[in-house]
């Protein structure tokens, strides 16, 4: 069978070109048939080969062709020997066809050379660009074309699409013949639709339900909400990983005999989805029997390690817990300088009473010191930027926890896609070399956002941020926000290691303009500069000091009925403010905490120059606790006071309550307000608190949807208004306000969205309430 030929006229080419469609099975079958000797050499035997003549060679020298032969002049004419020469020529991959014939006493070999590839192209590819496909295939321009190479690359492309979950993809290779025995290789690709997961089934599970086991595996069934996820696309590698996840889960629950007997993925008849079936054997559940530790180190007593063992006799066996204890012991020994001491769990199973005896065996090894810190992979980032993140130096005693801290510090920088630190044996048994392998990533960021908040209205923002300027770890950001009621432009610069010390020094330049027509009839603008400096006092306590010089302006009164208290403050004034922030942070995660607490104290004094003089203090505390899995209790409170130093307290330096800090009430909806104009006047003191319980909704975690129940409370005290003749032209109540409600949050692909529904439970006459509040932000 020969490949089909058709004549086409290529656009932009004056000559006709032959397009050869290669059915993959035909191409390989034909070439394999020739190679296997179906086309054999048949000549008249007898006599001696006097000469070997080569015909048809163009690029390949005749002597090169002769060098591949297994016969030479002087050999006998033998069909068996000539057949070996024929196969040897085909095996080179240089020839599309070879024929041998006898002409008297000469052996005539006629060859048809395989063409040279002019280019490799792809059509129909959208999922992968040309560079990705070029990296996958082995065909290259200016190399020899062979059908087997085309077939091999076809399989590689199909495998690439299968790994991406597209099992319906097809690839049709086309060969376009050009002049001078050249060809273009074109892979026509029909990517098809992603092959999804129709269902995931388990057979043999008695203890845990299908739905529980479906939560354990990383592969997910296809549902409409997973349009931004690839977890519902079939991936053979993920299937193997899921078997390990199932094994770890059962071992953590005490089922030491668990095993997956089979994992089968079957295509549906229409080839659009997979049905995955796991057959498992749960086995019996085991408890811990005798738990002990054996130490081979002379100066380490077993009793010193026993407090690190968290499992006890009679507890359900938990392999994950065993791994954690092994790591804990290793870290404890590493902190004592034993870098290469291994801890091995030895298990002794008792099938009769379903117990497992555990002995943790600690090996021998000397104390170790750091000989060198080698850093590789940092092309842009300077060495000293990396080294300063290590809490020890060369020559110091080795510590596992400090090595992990160094890795955490490097990860926190955000400069590296990968940062791996491994300790290798040094030049002596008591020395180690720390090899730091880095893979840098882009540290420049341009973001454009749009969103909405109840307090600011529709907003848009843009920022340019570089966190590793000049490879020196310097941070610079330029940002701007334009909202319905506000405008803000800010430039900040930070050197996290000022003068090569762990001191973060920098400055901010800002210019803002806010329209407060929703709470009071005025606009307020401020522009200035803030130099700042921060440092870590102890590991969890950080101090930040700042100085702000700003020009404030209360102007653009939008209503003639403005409160006389606000009208009296119109105009410009200069503020010179010294500030200090102390933060004690014990949270497990600063962005989404589930455990721990924090205490923050902010103090500022204005009066070192300028026309504004006050002392302002704000305290903020929070506590987080997880009573049940995926339930998080948050208790937080804040309070503040501002006192004038021989001057009145201006409205921009006052406190306001309501909105984000007291849901259920409008922005500045609580506290003193003018009885005539209803303008909010602010207060000199306030307190507010929140009791909130984040609760799961039972939806898949990848949706990022959560709910919370909350109760907010607070009060605004001591109105910050100027003294005038009439002592009581305003409404003020320092009584407690309380609101309760429910909220929903969504970590959407477009940004976080939060919706709160709050109902005031305790309110006073004149308070402005707000039941519905929404905050939405996005990055493009």
XYZ file of C-alpha atoms in Angstrom:
780
model
C 0.000 0.000 0.000
C 1.375 3.384 -0.916
C 0.555 6.800 0.588
C -2.116 8.796 -1.202
C -0.851 11.601 -3.437
C -2.698 14.723 -4.495
C -1.499 17.795 -6.376
C -2.205 21.210 -4.893
C -1.101 24.755 -5.766
C 0.507 26.418 -2.729
C -0.248 30.106 -2.223
C 2.705 32.318 -3.066
C 4.621 29.487 -4.807
C 4.780 29.336 -8.599
C 5.478 25.605 -8.706
C 3.209 22.698 -7.931
C 3.872 20.854 -4.665
C 2.977 17.318 -3.723
C 1.109 16.885 -0.441
C 1.501 13.392 0.935
C -1.038 12.386 3.585
C 0.512 9.828 5.894
C -1.912 7.540 7.677
C 0.245 6.669 10.702
C -0.326 2.933 10.592
C 0.364 2.775 6.838
C 3.582 4.803 7.073
C 5.036 2.636 9.773
C 3.812 -0.604 8.229
C 5.427 0.157 4.873
C 8.756 1.141 6.376
C 8.780 -1.818 8.721
C 7.974 -4.152 5.817
C 10.978 -2.887 3.886
C 13.194 -3.120 6.941
C 12.079 -6.652 7.728
C 13.265 -7.801 4.308
C 9.927 -8.265 2.553
C 11.678 -6.462 -0.289
C 14.761 -8.705 -0.475
C 17.777 -8.644 -2.698
C 17.403 -11.180 -5.553
C 20.437 -11.484 -7.887
C 22.083 -14.293 -9.730
C 24.481 -15.909 -7.309
C 27.951 -17.004 -8.192
C 30.970 -15.042 -9.206
C 32.882 -12.245 -7.485
C 31.916 -8.588 -7.069
C 34.388 -6.575 -9.124
C 32.964 -3.082 -8.421
C 30.116 -1.374 -6.550
C 28.375 1.460 -8.417
C 26.105 3.912 -6.582
C 23.223 5.609 -8.423
C 20.708 8.239 -7.307
C 22.728 9.819 -4.470
C 22.582 13.613 -4.347
C 23.627 14.888 -0.889
C 25.282 11.704 0.293
C 28.679 10.785 -1.118
C 28.978 7.428 -2.885
C 31.772 6.390 -0.530
C 29.467 7.095 2.402
C 26.864 4.758 0.920
C 29.514 2.069 0.381
C 30.628 2.401 4.018
C 27.224 1.138 5.209
C 27.377 -2.041 3.097
C 28.274 -5.416 4.555
C 29.827 -6.546 1.207
C 32.890 -5.194 -0.552
C 34.576 -5.761 -3.968
C 36.102 -9.226 -3.958
C 33.187 -10.803 -2.042
C 30.986 -13.427 -3.621
C 27.535 -12.573 -4.990
C 25.232 -13.923 -2.260
C 21.577 -13.078 -1.786
C 21.960 -13.490 2.004
C 24.907 -11.050 2.176
C 23.216 -8.568 -0.147
C 20.029 -8.746 1.921
C 22.026 -7.718 5.017
C 23.464 -4.769 3.073
C 19.951 -3.765 2.010
C 18.733 -3.741 5.609
C 21.860 -1.874 6.757
C 21.130 0.937 4.275
C 17.498 1.189 5.386
C 18.595 1.210 9.030
C 20.552 4.447 8.490
C 17.302 6.367 8.004
C 18.873 8.264 5.112
C 16.993 6.562 2.294
C 13.369 6.322 1.289
C 14.046 3.441 -1.135
C 16.965 1.175 -1.986
C 17.331 -1.413 -4.783
C 20.214 -3.762 -5.636
C 20.918 -5.408 -8.988
C 23.746 -7.200 -10.720
C 25.281 -5.799 -13.926
C 27.812 -8.384 -15.113
C 30.310 -8.557 -12.279
C 29.314 -5.135 -10.899
C 26.885 -4.567 -8.042
C 24.604 -1.596 -8.808
C 22.908 0.077 -5.819
C 20.214 2.645 -6.571
C 19.075 4.828 -3.689
C 16.313 7.368 -3.217
C 17.397 9.743 -0.476
C 15.028 10.810 2.245
C 14.297 14.518 1.903
C 15.607 17.256 4.185
C 13.064 18.967 6.442
C 12.630 22.624 5.513
C 10.315 23.512 8.401
C 7.967 21.975 10.977
C 4.600 23.692 11.369
C 1.338 23.157 13.280
C -2.229 24.002 12.372
C -5.249 24.079 14.691
C -3.246 24.289 17.917
C -4.732 26.654 20.497
C -4.060 24.899 23.796
C -0.276 24.828 23.190
C 1.762 27.374 21.273
C 4.410 26.494 18.685
C 7.285 26.733 21.187
C 5.642 24.199 23.490
C 5.078 21.784 20.604
C 8.595 22.325 19.249
C 9.986 21.369 22.659
C 7.978 18.144 22.502
C 8.844 16.881 19.007
C 12.235 15.738 17.729
C 11.850 16.766 14.077
C 13.922 19.836 13.287
C 14.607 21.906 10.152
C 17.690 20.812 8.169
C 17.493 17.245 9.488
C 16.644 14.115 7.504
C 12.976 13.261 7.197
C 11.822 9.715 7.976
C 8.359 8.312 8.421
C 9.224 6.704 11.745
C 10.313 10.050 13.159
C 7.030 11.607 12.050
C 5.129 8.755 13.660
C 7.113 9.091 16.904
C 6.464 12.833 17.065
C 2.794 12.272 16.354
C 2.634 10.038 19.425
C 4.464 12.653 21.486
C 1.969 15.364 20.514
C -0.961 13.093 21.327
C 0.609 12.259 24.693
C 1.017 15.982 25.415
C -2.685 16.535 24.790
C -3.619 13.508 26.848
C -1.633 14.831 29.769
C -3.711 17.999 29.419
C -6.910 15.933 29.593
C -7.732 16.015 25.872
C -8.110 12.385 24.876
C -10.312 13.262 21.904
C -7.441 15.120 20.215
C -6.306 13.877 16.790
C -3.155 14.707 14.836
C -2.869 14.311 11.067
C 0.671 14.761 9.668
C 1.018 16.182 6.154
C 4.229 16.268 4.105
C 4.594 19.026 1.515
C 7.294 18.234 -1.046
C 9.462 21.148 -2.172
C 12.233 21.540 -4.698
C 15.742 20.198 -4.112
C 14.385 17.189 -2.241
C 13.093 19.251 0.679
C 9.793 18.890 2.579
C 7.655 20.834 4.981
C 6.150 18.760 7.809
C 2.753 20.057 8.906
C 0.858 18.555 11.843
C -2.863 19.277 11.466
C -4.259 19.162 15.014
C -7.847 18.805 16.102
C -7.599 19.448 19.816
C -11.111 18.333 20.672
C -12.768 19.149 23.953
C -11.197 18.384 27.330
C -12.024 14.883 28.497
C -13.759 15.389 31.817
C -14.509 13.095 34.753
C -18.081 11.822 34.627
C -17.958 9.956 37.941
C -15.555 8.634 40.588
C -16.599 5.349 42.180
C -15.203 3.259 45.021
C -15.734 -0.445 45.517
C -14.974 -2.197 48.805
C -15.277 0.815 51.119
C -17.351 0.133 54.212
C -16.047 2.603 56.787
C -15.978 5.762 54.686
C -18.613 6.846 52.172
C -18.031 7.584 48.508
C -18.521 11.296 49.120
C -15.868 11.308 51.878
C -13.319 9.506 49.691
C -14.097 11.835 46.790
C -12.984 14.703 49.050
C -9.644 12.958 49.646
C -8.590 12.449 46.030
C -7.370 15.426 43.996
C -9.300 14.397 40.877
C -12.840 15.773 40.948
C -16.064 15.014 39.145
C -17.114 17.528 36.509
C -19.561 20.157 37.716
C -20.520 23.543 36.363
C -18.660 25.464 39.080
C -15.297 23.980 38.115
C -14.984 25.994 34.926
C -11.771 27.617 36.244
C -10.279 24.346 37.525
C -8.432 21.526 35.788
C -9.037 19.023 38.592
C -11.966 17.523 36.659
C -9.803 16.691 33.620
C -8.383 13.184 33.413
C -4.665 12.877 34.096
C -3.003 9.448 34.479
C -0.308 10.896 36.735
C -2.951 12.403 38.990
C -4.658 9.006 39.183
C -1.440 7.542 40.612
C -1.138 10.444 43.032
C -4.732 9.919 44.186
C -3.963 6.312 45.101
C -1.210 7.589 47.390
C -3.622 10.125 48.911
C -6.093 7.341 49.662
C -3.351 5.230 51.226
C -2.157 8.082 53.444
C -5.712 8.860 54.528
C -6.502 5.303 55.583
C -3.132 4.901 57.325
C -3.834 8.097 59.256
C -7.116 6.546 60.434
C -5.516 3.340 61.707
C -6.117 1.038 58.735
C -2.571 -0.270 58.386
C -3.564 -3.086 55.994
C -5.264 -0.799 53.488
C -4.418 -1.159 49.823
C -5.785 -0.134 46.441
C -6.161 -3.330 44.426
C -7.031 -1.588 41.160
C -7.632 1.848 39.676
C -9.381 1.848 36.309
C -10.242 4.794 34.073
C -12.753 3.959 31.329
C -13.851 6.221 28.509
C -17.562 6.668 27.995
C -18.865 5.379 24.648
C -18.907 8.900 23.167
C -15.258 9.420 24.315
C -16.143 12.706 26.040
C -15.594 11.686 29.672
C -13.957 9.144 31.958
C -15.439 6.928 34.633
C -12.866 6.236 37.343
C -13.268 3.197 39.584
C -11.124 2.328 42.596
C -11.284 -1.136 44.123
C -9.974 -1.012 47.679
C -9.467 -3.250 50.685
C -9.785 -1.362 53.956
C -8.580 -4.107 56.293
C -8.746 -4.005 60.079
C -8.204 -0.949 62.238
C -5.166 -0.936 64.541
C -4.206 0.815 67.750
C -0.786 1.729 69.079
C 0.712 -0.889 71.344
C 3.999 -0.223 73.088
C 5.599 3.099 72.103
C 9.299 3.609 72.844
C 12.404 5.429 71.635
C 15.959 4.050 71.328
C 18.883 6.502 71.052
C 22.409 5.602 69.927
C 23.832 9.076 70.667
C 25.930 9.109 73.836
C 25.020 12.589 75.064
C 21.291 12.393 74.241
C 19.077 10.653 76.762
C 15.909 8.880 75.557
C 13.977 10.640 78.321
C 14.729 14.006 76.669
C 13.010 12.887 73.465
C 9.995 11.116 74.958
C 8.047 14.383 75.521
C 8.154 14.874 71.734
C 6.211 11.626 71.184
C 2.544 12.556 70.954
C 1.027 9.092 70.502
C 0.181 6.849 73.426
C -0.632 3.196 73.932
C -4.279 2.637 73.064
C -4.541 5.502 70.585
C -5.646 4.666 67.066
C -2.666 4.082 64.809
C -1.846 7.134 62.688
C 0.969 6.951 60.119
C 0.853 10.713 59.564
C 1.347 11.263 63.271
C 4.356 8.922 63.203
C 5.899 10.919 60.340
C 5.306 14.152 62.236
C 6.995 12.821 65.371
C 9.955 11.564 63.314
C 10.329 15.051 61.811
C 9.981 16.664 65.240
C 12.733 14.472 66.703
C 14.932 15.139 63.671
C 14.429 18.884 64.070
C 15.156 18.733 67.786
C 18.387 16.830 67.148
C 19.216 19.177 64.272
C 18.898 22.118 66.630
C 21.503 20.416 68.818
C 23.862 20.232 65.838
C 23.231 16.657 64.666
C 22.666 17.256 60.963
C 22.945 13.710 59.643
C 21.282 11.662 62.369
C 18.377 9.576 61.113
C 15.293 8.547 63.052
C 13.646 5.373 61.798
C 10.250 4.072 62.954
C 10.273 0.306 63.519
C 6.790 -1.222 63.481
C 5.831 -4.591 64.943
C 2.309 -5.650 64.006
C 0.195 -7.881 66.242
C -2.674 -9.219 64.181
C -4.363 -11.036 67.039
C -5.231 -7.955 69.103
C -4.860 -5.443 66.241
C -2.057 -3.408 67.776
C 1.194 -2.018 66.381
C 4.260 -1.616 68.596
C 6.376 1.402 67.642
C 10.059 1.948 68.375
C 11.714 5.138 67.152
C 15.381 4.333 66.585
C 17.784 7.294 66.566
C 21.127 6.585 64.860
C 24.620 7.834 65.565
C 26.397 10.928 64.251
C 28.627 13.847 65.350
C 27.646 17.442 65.946
C 27.960 19.430 62.735
C 29.054 22.953 61.799
C 28.318 24.913 58.648
C 31.375 24.815 56.388
C 29.973 26.723 53.392
C 26.733 28.136 52.059
C 26.640 27.616 48.301
C 24.070 29.546 46.274
C 23.183 28.597 42.707
C 20.481 29.729 40.303
C 20.360 33.415 41.259
C 20.999 35.117 37.933
C 19.584 38.527 38.841
C 19.420 38.580 42.624
C 22.678 39.435 44.360
C 24.282 36.822 46.620
C 24.171 39.081 49.652
C 20.395 39.486 49.271
C 20.090 35.706 49.637
C 22.695 35.278 52.399
C 21.137 37.849 54.683
C 18.026 35.656 54.938
C 20.037 32.920 56.688
C 19.839 33.154 60.511
C 23.380 31.728 60.744
C 26.704 32.183 58.967
C 29.497 29.943 57.807
C 31.289 28.490 60.843
C 28.169 28.514 63.058
C 26.675 25.354 64.516
C 24.172 23.701 62.219
C 20.476 23.888 63.153
C 17.603 22.229 61.317
C 15.051 24.779 62.500
C 17.300 27.642 61.368
C 17.719 25.993 57.976
C 13.935 25.742 57.655
C 13.638 29.351 58.786
C 16.074 30.356 56.017
C 13.932 28.553 53.434
C 10.800 30.226 54.793
C 12.518 33.618 54.605
C 13.499 32.997 50.972
C 9.954 31.880 50.113
C 8.510 34.973 51.795
C 10.647 37.235 49.613
C 8.609 36.257 46.557
C 11.707 36.494 44.352
C 11.995 32.789 43.647
C 9.723 30.223 42.065
C 11.675 27.552 43.903
C 14.058 27.776 46.852
C 15.490 24.495 48.103
C 18.143 24.181 50.828
C 19.846 20.821 51.350
C 22.645 19.971 53.757
C 25.415 17.909 52.192
C 28.437 16.267 53.828
C 31.411 18.616 54.110
C 35.155 18.058 54.076
C 34.984 16.379 57.507
C 32.339 14.330 59.372
C 31.538 17.311 61.608
C 31.042 19.769 58.732
C 28.158 20.347 56.339
C 27.683 22.311 53.148
C 24.340 24.025 52.648
C 23.432 23.974 48.980
C 20.825 26.591 48.112
C 19.175 26.004 44.730
C 17.110 28.929 43.469
C 14.837 29.405 40.492
C 14.062 33.061 39.980
C 10.709 34.383 38.861
C 9.401 37.703 37.638
C 9.172 40.217 40.476
C 7.629 43.025 38.450
C 3.880 43.355 38.574
C 1.393 45.522 36.730
C -2.183 45.297 37.981
C -5.378 46.909 36.834
C -8.478 46.538 38.960
C -12.085 47.488 39.162
C -14.592 46.965 41.925
C -17.248 48.367 44.193
C -17.610 49.102 47.866
C -20.483 50.614 49.747
C -18.285 53.359 51.211
C -16.366 54.344 48.055
C -18.776 53.369 45.277
C -17.519 52.123 41.916
C -13.726 52.157 41.815
C -10.819 51.472 39.516
C -7.174 51.099 40.390
C -3.830 50.501 38.733
C -0.377 49.894 40.132
C 3.179 49.137 39.061
C 5.196 47.170 41.588
C 8.785 45.880 41.591
C 9.806 43.937 44.705
C 13.403 43.169 43.689
C 14.616 46.392 42.141
C 18.091 46.037 40.555
C 18.370 42.584 42.132
C 19.065 44.250 45.512
C 15.757 43.360 47.177
C 14.494 46.960 47.028
C 10.726 47.454 46.855
C 9.051 50.206 44.809
C 5.369 50.728 44.057
C 3.373 53.362 42.188
C -0.402 53.070 42.498
C -3.530 55.036 41.846
C -7.197 54.552 42.710
C -10.090 56.504 41.271
C -13.440 55.821 42.921
C -16.857 57.370 42.807
C -16.152 59.281 46.027
C -12.360 59.247 46.299
C -9.036 59.567 44.474
C -5.704 58.330 45.774
C -2.198 58.338 44.289
C 0.706 56.841 46.179
C 4.378 56.098 45.606
C 6.291 54.000 48.104
C 9.886 52.835 48.345
C 11.323 50.383 50.893
C 14.795 49.063 51.559
C 14.240 45.986 53.776
C 17.911 45.909 54.826
C 18.854 49.536 55.324
C 22.636 49.915 55.738
C 22.894 46.106 55.503
C 21.010 45.679 58.747
C 17.575 44.039 59.267
C 15.864 47.419 59.286
C 13.130 48.210 56.776
C 13.466 51.871 55.835
C 11.495 53.746 53.221
C 9.058 56.512 52.462
C 5.603 57.164 51.008
C 4.432 60.045 48.844
C 0.647 60.419 48.715
C -2.084 62.645 47.330
C -5.730 61.881 48.139
C -9.073 63.550 47.634
C -12.275 62.218 49.251
C -15.853 63.371 48.823
C -17.734 62.878 52.096
C -21.099 63.964 50.722
C -22.606 60.626 51.801
C -21.961 61.352 55.511
C -21.279 65.116 55.644
C -21.337 67.861 53.093
C -17.642 68.463 52.457
C -14.626 67.245 50.542
C -11.225 66.608 52.066
C -7.832 66.455 50.353
C -4.426 65.587 51.748
C -0.955 65.370 50.284
C 2.379 64.725 51.919
C 5.309 62.438 52.637
C 5.937 59.733 55.257
C 9.469 58.462 55.968
C 9.318 55.225 58.022
C 11.537 52.626 59.614
C 10.677 49.207 61.028
C 12.525 46.337 62.657
C 11.939 43.109 64.526
C 12.507 43.512 68.275
C 12.071 39.789 68.946
C 10.785 37.093 66.530
C 7.079 37.936 66.962
C 7.268 41.596 67.986
C 7.822 44.277 65.351
C 8.135 48.025 65.771
C 7.599 50.645 63.078
C 8.342 54.360 63.428
C 7.214 57.045 61.012
C 7.056 60.768 60.492
C 4.336 62.341 58.354
C 4.318 65.851 56.992
C 1.075 66.583 55.177
C -1.024 69.452 53.888
C -4.758 69.037 54.558
C -7.541 70.987 52.962
C -11.246 70.911 53.786
C -12.978 72.587 50.881
C -15.452 72.299 48.021
C -18.483 72.540 50.253
C -21.220 70.955 48.173
C -24.225 72.193 50.108
C -25.018 75.556 51.664
C -26.631 73.735 54.590
C -23.266 72.534 55.834
C -22.907 72.207 59.590
C -21.345 75.307 61.147
C -18.969 73.036 63.051
C -17.568 71.710 59.769
C -17.739 75.086 58.057
C -15.564 76.523 60.834
C -12.826 74.027 59.886
C -12.735 74.824 56.166
C -9.404 75.840 54.698
C -5.872 74.454 54.732
C -3.679 73.347 57.613
C -0.341 71.594 58.022
C 0.145 68.465 60.127
C 3.513 67.227 61.415
C 2.946 63.776 62.949
C 5.335 61.323 64.623
C 3.984 57.788 64.822
C 4.851 54.416 66.321
C 3.313 50.969 65.722
C 3.977 47.884 67.830
C 2.677 44.552 66.520
C 2.794 41.277 68.443
C 1.650 38.643 65.941
C 1.031 34.979 66.784
C -1.407 34.206 63.951
C -0.909 31.078 61.852
C -1.636 33.079 58.707
C -1.843 36.837 58.423
C -4.206 36.835 55.437
C -6.602 34.066 56.477
C -5.938 33.175 60.138
C -7.534 30.162 61.805
C -5.544 30.123 65.065
C -3.484 32.473 67.206
C -3.777 36.108 68.172
C -2.343 39.569 67.571
C -2.021 42.814 69.501
C -1.319 46.102 67.736
C -0.764 49.500 69.336
C -0.645 52.662 67.214
C 0.462 55.955 68.758
C 0.959 59.309 67.061
C 1.723 62.834 68.186
C 1.150 65.955 66.080
C 2.668 69.286 67.059
C 6.332 69.207 66.083
C 5.669 72.133 63.794
C 2.502 72.577 61.759
C -0.869 73.967 62.777
C -2.383 70.733 64.129
C -1.612 69.443 67.631
C -2.937 66.220 69.133
C -2.085 62.868 70.705
C -3.788 59.836 69.175
C -3.716 56.220 70.402
C -5.425 53.179 68.897
C -5.316 49.589 70.157
C -6.378 46.607 68.052
C -6.503 42.981 69.265
C -7.747 39.748 67.740
C -8.007 36.084 68.695
C -8.707 33.146 66.367
C -9.725 29.635 67.330
C -10.900 26.555 65.423
C -13.390 24.617 67.582
C -14.294 22.219 64.768
C -12.678 21.459 61.409
C -13.325 24.344 58.991
C -15.043 26.415 61.716
C -13.132 29.498 62.868
C -14.108 31.735 65.765
C -12.844 35.304 65.623
C -12.915 37.623 68.625
C -11.577 41.096 67.909
C -11.762 44.521 69.417
C -10.382 47.983 68.880
C -10.504 51.289 70.636
C -8.953 54.702 70.381
C -8.681 58.184 71.795
C -7.449 61.488 70.382
C -6.729 64.507 72.595
C -6.006 68.031 71.442
C -2.863 69.752 72.720
C -4.254 73.225 73.228
C -6.022 72.939 69.892
C -9.389 71.636 68.784
C -9.656 68.215 67.154
C -10.326 68.612 63.451
C -12.799 66.361 61.761
C -10.141 64.588 59.672
C -8.374 63.476 62.875
C -11.562 62.313 64.599
C -12.966 58.795 64.813
C -16.073 57.603 62.986
C -18.113 54.488 63.670
C -20.323 52.512 61.314
C -19.874 50.657 58.066
C -16.849 48.364 57.954
C -16.150 48.648 61.706
C -19.808 48.326 62.774
C -21.906 46.432 60.250
C -25.636 47.066 60.305
C -25.001 50.821 60.524
C -24.105 53.165 57.671
C -20.700 54.818 57.328
C -20.364 57.276 60.243
C -23.944 56.339 61.078
C -23.281 56.217 64.839
C -22.292 59.140 67.031
C -22.589 62.892 67.106
C -24.296 64.584 64.191
C -25.679 68.061 63.579
C -29.407 68.237 64.403
C -30.039 70.718 61.597
C -27.955 69.385 58.706
C -27.609 65.757 59.882
C -23.841 65.909 59.158
C -21.646 63.405 61.034
C -19.222 65.215 63.355
C -16.944 62.412 64.578
C -15.736 61.636 68.093
C -12.641 61.790 70.251
C -12.961 58.249 71.614
C -14.483 55.018 70.429
C -14.512 51.286 70.921
C -15.752 48.487 68.690
C -15.718 44.709 68.775
C -16.659 41.703 66.695
C -17.678 38.149 67.499
C -17.699 36.164 64.278
C -17.924 32.487 63.443
C -16.838 31.377 59.973
C -18.849 28.287 59.054
C -18.533 25.849 56.151
C -21.392 25.556 53.690
C -20.638 21.990 52.628
C -19.640 23.125 49.151
C -16.409 22.005 47.459
C -13.419 23.913 48.796
C -12.229 24.892 45.331
C -15.313 27.116 45.005
C -13.870 29.404 47.687
C -17.331 30.186 49.076
C -17.766 30.696 52.812
C -20.283 32.059 55.267
C -20.089 33.714 58.652
C -22.331 34.727 61.521
C -21.408 37.922 63.307
C -22.246 40.309 66.077
C -20.670 43.763 66.004
C -20.840 46.255 68.860
C -19.346 49.618 69.681
C -19.856 53.239 70.644
C -18.490 56.660 69.732
C -17.749 58.877 72.729
C -16.914 62.547 73.342
C -17.865 64.530 70.226
C -14.905 66.297 68.655
C -16.539 69.619 67.852
C -15.444 73.196 68.527
C -16.919 75.094 71.452
C -19.552 77.623 70.411
C -22.144 79.671 72.220
C -24.977 77.164 71.922
C -23.842 74.215 74.054
C -26.114 71.556 72.599
C -26.909 71.990 68.889
C -26.019 68.389 68.108
C -27.167 64.879 68.907
C -24.712 62.645 70.758
C -25.067 59.353 72.548
C -22.190 57.288 73.886
C -24.485 54.321 74.533
C -23.606 50.887 73.204
C -24.833 49.891 69.722
C -25.152 46.260 68.656
C -25.888 44.626 65.308
C -26.023 40.976 64.272
C -26.205 39.303 60.917
C -24.880 36.874 58.397
C -22.334 37.282 55.639
C -21.021 35.462 52.613
C -17.612 35.597 50.977
C -16.275 34.278 47.699
C -12.636 34.050 46.655
C -13.595 34.481 43.034
C -11.134 34.326 40.126
C -11.838 38.035 39.648
C -11.042 38.939 43.244
C -12.575 38.691 46.727
C -16.251 39.441 47.149
C -17.872 39.974 50.569
C -21.558 40.530 51.289
C -22.891 41.280 54.781
C -26.496 41.485 55.938
C -26.619 43.207 59.340
C -29.630 44.015 61.508
C -29.215 46.631 64.280
C -30.236 45.087 67.607
C -29.456 48.064 69.831
C -29.636 51.538 68.274
C -30.440 55.103 69.247
C -32.582 57.820 67.757
C -30.821 59.491 64.849
C -28.552 56.550 63.978
C -28.276 55.714 60.300
C -28.681 52.026 59.611
C -27.602 49.928 56.666
C -28.772 46.346 56.270
C -26.903 45.391 53.100
C -23.174 45.962 52.564
C -20.956 44.709 49.741
C -17.253 44.891 48.934
C -15.925 43.655 45.634
C -12.456 43.992 44.149
C -10.728 42.461 41.155
C -7.422 42.269 39.324
C -7.097 41.913 35.588
